[in-house]
Amino acid sequence: NFVIIAVTMLGMGFPASIVFGKVIPGAAVAVMAGNLYYAYMAKRLAVKENRTDVTALSYGISTPVMFVFLFGVLAPANALTGDPELAWKIAVAAAFLSGLIEAVVSLSGNWVRDHLPRAAMLGALA
C-alpha cells in the first residue's frame, strides 16, 4: 500500500517532498504504532489467560479507505486548489475527522453486538 500511495500521489503531481517527506513517514509511524499496540494487547491477553498461543493481528492501511482518500479527497482537493500542500492538509483534516467519527461510533459497538442478529452482522462477509 505504501508503493500504491507513493506512485499515485506522484502521478497526481504531488511533489516528492510531500510524498516522501510527510505522507510515507507519517503512514509508517502510524502502522508501526498500530502493530506495537496490537502486539502489546496480545501479550496482555496471553498473560491474563496464561496462554502461549495468542497472536496479534497485523495492522496496516485499509486498502478501500486508501483509495477513497486518494481519489475521493486528495485528488479533488488538489484539482480544486491547485496547491499540493493545501490538498495534503485537507486530506489530513479529512483523515482526522474520519478517525474522530470512528471513535465516537465505536462507543455503540457493544449495543450493536447485543441487539443485532448474528446473521445481520455476518452478512457483509458473505
Coordinates of C-alpha atoms in Angstrom, one line a residue:
N1 CA 0.0 0.0 0.0
F2 CA 2.9 2.4 0.6
V3 CA 4.0 1.9 -3.0
I4 CA 0.5 2.5 -4.3
I5 CA 0.2 5.7 -2.3
A6 CA 3.6 7.0 -3.4
V7 CA 3.1 6.2 -7.1
T8 CA -0.5 7.5 -7.2
M9 CA 0.4 10.8 -5.4
L10 CA 3.4 11.3 -7.6
G11 CA 1.3 10.6 -10.7
M12 CA -1.2 13.2 -9.5
G13 CA 1.6 15.8 -9.5
F14 CA 2.4 15.9 -5.8
P15 CA 6.0 16.8 -5.1
A16 CA 8.3 14.1 -3.8
S17 CA 8.9 16.3 -0.7
I18 CA 5.3 15.8 0.4
V19 CA 5.1 12.2 -0.6
F20 CA 8.4 11.0 0.8
G21 CA 8.8 13.7 3.5
K22 CA 5.4 13.7 5.1
V23 CA 2.9 11.1 3.8
I24 CA 5.0 7.9 3.7
P25 CA 6.9 8.7 7.0
G26 CA 3.6 9.5 8.7
A27 CA 1.9 6.4 7.5
A28 CA 4.9 4.3 8.5
V29 CA 4.9 5.7 12.1
A30 CA 1.1 5.0 12.3
V31 CA 1.5 1.4 11.1
M32 CA 4.4 0.8 13.4
A33 CA 2.5 2.2 16.4
G34 CA -0.6 0.2 15.5
N35 CA 1.4 -3.0 15.3
L36 CA 3.2 -2.4 18.6
Y37 CA -0.2 -1.7 20.3
Y38 CA -1.7 -4.9 18.8
A39 CA 1.4 -6.9 20.0
Y40 CA 1.0 -5.3 23.5
M41 CA -2.6 -6.3 23.6
A42 CA -1.8 -9.9 22.5
K43 CA 0.9 -10.1 25.2
R44 CA -1.5 -8.8 27.8
L45 CA -4.2 -11.3 26.9
A46 CA -1.6 -14.2 26.9
V47 CA -0.5 -13.2 30.4
K48 CA -4.1 -12.8 31.6
E49 CA -5.2 -16.2 30.3
N50 CA -1.9 -17.9 30.9
R51 CA -1.7 -19.0 27.3
T52 CA 1.2 -19.3 24.9
D53 CA -0.8 -19.5 21.7
V54 CA -2.0 -15.9 21.4
T55 CA -1.0 -13.9 18.4
A56 CA -1.7 -10.3 17.2
L57 CA -3.4 -9.4 14.1
S58 CA -1.3 -7.4 11.7
Y59 CA -2.1 -3.7 11.5
G60 CA -2.0 -1.8 8.2
I61 CA -3.5 0.7 5.9
S62 CA -7.0 -0.3 4.8
T63 CA -6.9 -0.6 1.0
P64 CA -10.5 0.5 0.3
V65 CA -10.1 3.5 2.6
M66 CA -6.8 4.3 1.0
F67 CA -8.5 4.5 -2.4
V68 CA -11.3 6.6 -1.0
F69 CA -8.8 9.1 0.4
L70 CA -6.6 9.2 -2.7
F71 CA -9.4 9.6 -5.3
G72 CA -12.2 11.0 -3.2
V73 CA -10.4 13.5 -1.1
L74 CA -6.8 14.1 -2.2
A75 CA -7.4 14.2 -6.0
P76 CA -10.4 16.6 -5.8
A77 CA -8.7 18.8 -3.3
N78 CA -5.6 19.1 -5.5
A79 CA -7.8 19.8 -8.6
L80 CA -9.8 22.5 -6.8
T81 CA -7.0 24.3 -5.1
G82 CA -4.1 23.7 -7.5
D83 CA -1.9 23.6 -4.4
P84 CA -0.5 20.2 -3.4
E85 CA 0.5 21.4 0.1
L86 CA -3.1 22.6 0.8
A87 CA -4.6 19.5 -0.7
W88 CA -2.4 17.4 1.6
K89 CA -3.6 19.5 4.6
I90 CA -7.2 19.0 3.5
A91 CA -6.6 15.2 3.3
V92 CA -5.0 15.2 6.8
A93 CA -8.0 17.1 8.2
A94 CA -10.4 14.6 6.5
A95 CA -8.5 11.7 8.0
F96 CA -8.6 13.3 11.4
L97 CA -12.4 13.8 11.1
S98 CA -12.8 10.2 9.9
G99 CA -10.9 8.9 12.9
L100 CA -13.0 11.1 15.2
I101 CA -16.2 9.7 13.7
E102 CA -14.9 6.1 14.0
A103 CA -14.0 6.7 17.7
V104 CA -17.5 8.2 18.5
V105 CA -19.4 5.5 16.6
S106 CA -17.3 2.7 18.2
L107 CA -18.9 3.6 21.5
S108 CA -22.1 1.9 20.2
G109 CA -20.3 -1.3 19.4
N110 CA -21.5 -3.3 22.4
W111 CA -25.1 -2.2 21.8
V112 CA -25.0 -3.2 18.2
R113 CA -23.5 -6.6 19.0
D114 CA -26.1 -7.2 21.7
H115 CA -29.1 -6.1 19.6
L116 CA -28.4 -7.2 16.0
P117 CA -28.9 -10.8 14.9
R118 CA -25.6 -12.5 14.2
A119 CA -26.7 -13.2 10.6
A120 CA -27.1 -9.5 10.0
M121 CA -23.6 -8.7 11.2
L122 CA -22.0 -11.6 9.2
G123 CA -23.9 -10.8 6.0
A124 CA -21.3 -8.3 5.0
L125 CA -18.7 -11.0 5.0
A126 CA -20.7 -13.3 2.7

